[in-house]
Amino acid sequence: MKLVRHGPRGRERPGILDRSGRVRDLSAHVDDIAGAVLTPEGLKNLAALDPQSLPLIDGRPQQDLRLGACVGRVGKFLGIGLNYADHAAEAGMDVPAEPIIFTKWTSSIAGPDDDLQLPPGSTATDWEVELGIVIGAGGRDIPEDRALDHIAGYCVINDISERDWQIRRGGTWDKGKGYDGFGPVGPWLVTPDEIADPAGLHLWLEVDGHRHQDGTTATMVFGPAQLVAYCSRFATLEPGDLITTGTPPGVGMGQKPPVYLQPGQVMRLGIDGLGVQTQRIQG
């Protein structure tokens, strides 16, 4: 299944893609793509529905129909740093022995095609295409060999980062990761039955048509099962929590000299089977 949230910002409704790629409304069955809807039982109930029997929403998704973030009421938005060996190398940092965890505040979450407003005075706003994990079955101290059973689905996330505040201004990474709009999520939540191997997906990102990132999740240091198990040691994971799993090389900070986002530019990014995002940069 490909689950979506469609409509104006703050008033999104739940939906599902039909076989022609149109959005069918789920409002008669669930109130949102959130919470208990994402548990194994909730997804089983949605899978039993025939999308073709549901009301058709006017417009084409990501054309004349806005999509919001594909999961609502997110409780925790966790990020993983330096999780690609080749990205660690371009950053001049060692591959971590254990996952590096940071947080992106939930107020950073945006729709996949919403405009990005640069923070006031920002000179180092950067891009990071990433595989997102959406938690389904919650839990604490989840065993790694059962961790995949706790995943409701996967999605595209752009882990936008202001590098001055992340690295050079003291404190934790969180300061440069949590600005409003710094977490576009979607376009759709894709359930695991449609993703044969989440550790073998092509992911890419372009700015104004120039491809900066072109990698594969096969070079992740820690895979989805390891990350879910590890994160659950430090906090109870709940349905709808997000984990964004790190980025391949090609970020702006890694260019020589560094290159950062400017007003008027357009970012496009995507992951095989999970869709494409587009963000226009506003000053």
Coordinates of C-alpha atoms in Angstrom, one line a residue:
M1 CA 0.0 0.0 0.0
K2 CA 0.9 3.6 -0.5
L3 CA -0.7 5.8 2.1
V4 CA -1.0 9.6 1.8
R5 CA -2.3 12.6 3.5
H6 CA -3.9 15.1 1.1
G7 CA -5.3 18.6 1.3
P8 CA -4.4 22.1 2.6
R9 CA -1.7 22.4 5.2
G10 CA -3.1 21.6 8.7
R11 CA -6.3 20.1 7.3
E12 CA -4.9 17.0 5.6
R13 CA -7.1 14.0 5.2
P14 CA -6.1 10.3 4.9
G15 CA -5.9 8.6 1.6
I16 CA -4.5 5.7 -0.4
L17 CA -3.1 5.5 -3.9
D18 CA -5.1 3.4 -6.3
R19 CA -3.6 1.3 -9.2
S20 CA -3.6 4.3 -11.5
G21 CA -1.8 6.6 -9.0
R22 CA -4.9 8.6 -8.0
V23 CA -5.8 9.3 -4.4
R24 CA -8.8 7.6 -2.8
D25 CA -10.2 9.1 0.4
L26 CA -10.0 7.0 3.6
S27 CA -11.8 9.5 5.8
A28 CA -14.8 7.1 6.3
H29 CA -12.5 4.5 7.7
V30 CA -9.8 6.3 9.6
D31 CA -9.3 9.8 10.9
D32 CA -5.6 10.1 9.9
I33 CA -2.5 8.1 8.8
A34 CA -1.4 8.1 12.4
G35 CA -1.3 6.3 15.7
A36 CA -3.2 3.0 15.9
V37 CA -3.8 3.1 12.1
L38 CA -0.1 2.3 11.7
T39 CA -0.1 -0.8 13.9
P40 CA -0.1 -4.2 12.3
E41 CA -3.8 -4.6 13.0
G42 CA -4.6 -1.1 11.6
L43 CA -2.7 -1.7 8.4
K44 CA -4.4 -5.1 8.0
N45 CA -7.7 -3.4 8.1
L46 CA -6.7 -0.9 5.5
A47 CA -5.2 -3.7 3.3
A48 CA -8.7 -5.4 3.3
L49 CA -10.2 -2.4 1.6
D50 CA -10.6 -2.2 -2.2
P51 CA -9.1 1.3 -3.1
Q52 CA -11.2 1.4 -6.3
S53 CA -14.4 1.4 -4.1
L54 CA -13.3 4.5 -2.2
P55 CA -14.2 8.1 -3.1
L56 CA -11.8 9.5 -5.8
I57 CA -10.2 12.8 -4.9
D58 CA -10.1 15.5 -7.5
G59 CA -6.7 16.3 -8.9
R60 CA -3.4 14.5 -9.5
P61 CA -1.1 14.1 -6.5
Q62 CA 1.9 16.4 -6.5
Q63 CA 0.4 18.2 -9.5
D64 CA -2.9 20.0 -8.6
L65 CA -3.4 18.1 -5.4
R66 CA -1.2 19.0 -2.4
L67 CA 0.2 16.2 -0.3
G68 CA 1.1 16.7 3.3
A69 CA 3.6 14.7 5.3
C70 CA 2.6 11.0 4.8
V71 CA 2.2 10.4 8.6
G72 CA 0.4 12.6 11.1
R73 CA 0.7 13.3 14.8
V74 CA 4.3 12.3 15.0
G75 CA 5.5 11.9 18.5
K76 CA 9.3 11.5 18.0
F77 CA 11.4 12.4 14.9
L78 CA 14.8 10.8 15.4
G79 CA 17.8 11.3 13.1
I80 CA 20.9 9.1 12.5
G81 CA 24.2 10.8 11.7
L82 CA 27.1 9.6 9.6
N83 CA 25.3 6.4 8.7
Y84 CA 26.9 6.0 5.3
A85 CA 30.6 5.1 5.2
D86 CA 31.2 7.2 2.1
H87 CA 29.4 10.2 3.6
A88 CA 31.5 10.0 6.8
A89 CA 34.6 10.0 4.5
E90 CA 33.5 13.2 2.7
A91 CA 32.9 14.8 6.1
G92 CA 36.3 13.8 7.3
M93 CA 34.9 11.9 10.2
D94 CA 35.3 8.3 11.4
V95 CA 32.6 5.8 10.8
P96 CA 30.8 5.6 14.1
A97 CA 31.0 2.4 16.2
E98 CA 27.4 2.9 17.3
P99 CA 24.6 5.0 15.7
I100 CA 24.7 8.7 16.3
I101 CA 21.2 9.8 17.3
F102 CA 19.9 13.4 17.2
T103 CA 16.4 14.8 17.1
K104 CA 14.4 16.9 14.6
W105 CA 11.6 18.7 16.3
T106 CA 8.2 17.7 15.0
S107 CA 7.5 21.3 14.0
S108 CA 10.0 20.9 11.3
I109 CA 7.8 18.4 9.4
A110 CA 6.5 19.5 6.1
G111 CA 4.8 18.2 3.0
P112 CA 7.0 16.7 0.3
D113 CA 6.6 19.6 -2.1
D114 CA 6.1 22.6 0.3
D115 CA 8.4 25.6 -0.3
L116 CA 11.4 25.8 2.0
Q117 CA 11.8 29.2 3.8
L118 CA 15.5 29.8 4.6
P119 CA 16.0 30.7 8.3
P120 CA 16.8 34.4 8.9
G121 CA 20.5 35.1 8.2
S122 CA 21.2 31.5 7.1
T123 CA 24.3 31.1 4.9
A124 CA 24.8 27.3 5.2
T125 CA 21.5 25.5 4.7
D126 CA 22.2 22.1 3.2
W127 CA 20.4 19.0 1.8
E128 CA 20.3 15.3 2.8
V129 CA 18.1 12.8 1.0
E130 CA 17.3 10.0 3.4
L131 CA 15.3 6.8 3.8
G132 CA 12.7 7.3 6.5
I133 CA 11.3 4.6 8.7
V134 CA 7.8 4.9 10.2
I135 CA 7.2 2.9 13.3
G136 CA 4.1 0.7 13.4
A137 CA 4.2 -1.6 16.5
G138 CA 5.7 0.3 19.4
G139 CA 8.1 -1.1 21.9
R140 CA 11.1 -0.7 24.2
D141 CA 14.3 -2.7 24.0
I142 CA 13.1 -4.3 20.7
P143 CA 15.3 -7.3 19.7
E144 CA 17.1 -6.8 16.4
D145 CA 15.8 -10.1 15.0
R146 CA 12.2 -8.8 15.4
A147 CA 12.8 -5.1 14.7
L148 CA 11.5 -5.2 11.1
D149 CA 8.1 -6.4 12.5
H150 CA 7.9 -3.0 14.2
I151 CA 8.1 -1.0 10.9
A152 CA 4.8 0.3 9.4
G153 CA 6.6 1.5 6.2
Y154 CA 9.2 3.6 4.5
C155 CA 9.3 7.0 3.0
V156 CA 11.5 9.8 1.6
I157 CA 12.8 12.4 4.0
N158 CA 14.9 15.4 3.2
D159 CA 17.0 16.0 6.4
I160 CA 17.6 19.7 5.7
S161 CA 20.4 21.1 7.9
E162 CA 21.8 24.5 8.8
R163 CA 25.4 23.7 9.1
D164 CA 26.6 26.8 11.1
W165 CA 24.1 26.1 13.8
Q166 CA 24.6 22.3 13.7
I167 CA 28.4 22.3 13.9
R168 CA 30.0 25.7 14.6
R169 CA 27.7 27.4 17.1
G170 CA 28.1 25.1 20.1
G171 CA 25.7 22.6 21.7
T172 CA 24.0 19.7 19.9
W173 CA 23.3 19.0 16.3
D174 CA 19.6 19.6 17.0
K175 CA 19.8 23.3 16.7
G176 CA 20.7 23.1 13.0
K177 CA 18.2 20.3 12.2
G178 CA 14.9 21.5 13.6
Y179 CA 13.9 24.7 11.8
D180 CA 10.4 24.9 10.5
G181 CA 10.2 23.1 7.2
F182 CA 13.5 21.2 7.7
G183 CA 11.8 17.8 7.6
P184 CA 9.8 17.2 4.3
V185 CA 8.3 13.7 4.6
G186 CA 6.6 11.7 1.8
P187 CA 5.1 11.8 -0.7
W188 CA 3.7 8.4 0.5
L189 CA 4.2 5.9 3.2
V190 CA 5.0 2.6 1.5
T191 CA 4.3 -0.6 3.4
P192 CA 7.1 -3.1 3.7
D193 CA 5.4 -5.7 1.5
E194 CA 6.2 -3.3 -1.5
I195 CA 9.9 -2.9 -0.6
A196 CA 11.8 -6.1 -1.3
D197 CA 15.0 -4.9 0.2
P198 CA 15.2 -1.5 2.1
A199 CA 19.0 -2.0 2.2
G200 CA 19.3 -1.9 -1.6
L201 CA 17.4 1.3 -2.7
H202 CA 18.8 3.9 -5.0
L203 CA 18.5 7.5 -3.7
W204 CA 19.4 10.8 -5.3
L205 CA 19.1 14.6 -4.9
E206 CA 19.4 17.4 -7.4
V207 CA 19.6 21.2 -7.0
D208 CA 18.5 23.2 -10.2
G209 CA 18.9 20.0 -12.2
H210 CA 22.5 19.2 -11.0
R211 CA 22.7 15.9 -9.4
H212 CA 24.7 16.2 -6.1
Q213 CA 23.7 12.9 -4.4
D214 CA 23.5 9.6 -6.2
G215 CA 23.8 6.6 -3.8
T216 CA 22.3 3.5 -2.4
T217 CA 21.1 2.4 1.0
A218 CA 23.4 -0.6 0.6
T219 CA 26.3 1.6 2.0
M220 CA 24.4 2.3 5.2
V221 CA 26.6 1.4 8.2
F222 CA 23.6 0.4 10.3
G223 CA 20.5 -1.0 8.6
P224 CA 16.8 -0.5 9.5
A225 CA 16.6 -3.4 11.9
Q226 CA 19.7 -2.3 13.8
L227 CA 18.4 1.3 14.0
V228 CA 15.0 0.4 15.3
A229 CA 16.4 -1.9 17.9
Y230 CA 19.1 0.6 18.9
C231 CA 16.8 3.6 19.2
S232 CA 14.3 1.6 21.3
R233 CA 17.0 1.2 24.0
F234 CA 16.7 4.9 24.8
A235 CA 13.0 5.6 24.4
T236 CA 9.8 3.7 23.9
L237 CA 9.0 3.8 20.2
E238 CA 5.4 4.5 19.4
P239 CA 3.2 4.1 16.3
G240 CA 4.0 7.0 13.9
D241 CA 7.4 7.8 15.2
L242 CA 9.9 8.6 12.5
I243 CA 13.6 7.6 12.1
T244 CA 15.5 9.2 9.3
T245 CA 18.5 7.0 8.6
G246 CA 21.3 9.1 7.3
T247 CA 22.5 10.3 3.9
P248 CA 24.9 9.2 1.1
P249 CA 27.7 11.5 0.0
G250 CA 27.1 14.7 -2.1
V251 CA 25.9 17.1 0.5
G252 CA 26.6 20.8 0.1
M253 CA 29.1 20.8 3.0
G254 CA 31.1 18.1 1.3
Q255 CA 31.6 20.1 -2.0
K256 CA 35.0 21.8 -2.5
P257 CA 34.3 24.7 -1.9
P258 CA 31.1 24.1 0.1
V259 CA 27.8 24.9 -1.7
Y260 CA 24.6 25.8 0.1
L261 CA 21.0 26.5 -0.8
Q262 CA 20.0 29.9 -2.2
P263 CA 16.7 31.6 -2.7
G264 CA 15.1 30.7 -6.1
Q265 CA 16.7 27.3 -6.3
V266 CA 14.7 24.1 -6.7
M267 CA 15.5 20.8 -4.9
R268 CA 14.3 17.5 -6.3
L269 CA 15.0 14.2 -4.5
G270 CA 13.8 10.6 -4.5
I271 CA 14.2 7.0 -3.6
D272 CA 13.3 4.0 -5.8
G273 CA 9.8 2.9 -5.1
L274 CA 9.1 5.6 -2.5
G275 CA 8.5 8.6 -4.7
V276 CA 9.9 12.1 -5.4
Q277 CA 9.9 15.4 -3.5
T278 CA 10.3 18.9 -4.9
Q279 CA 11.1 22.0 -2.8
R280 CA 11.5 25.6 -4.0
I281 CA 13.8 27.7 -1.9
Q282 CA 12.4 31.0 -0.5
G283 CA 14.6 33.7 1.0

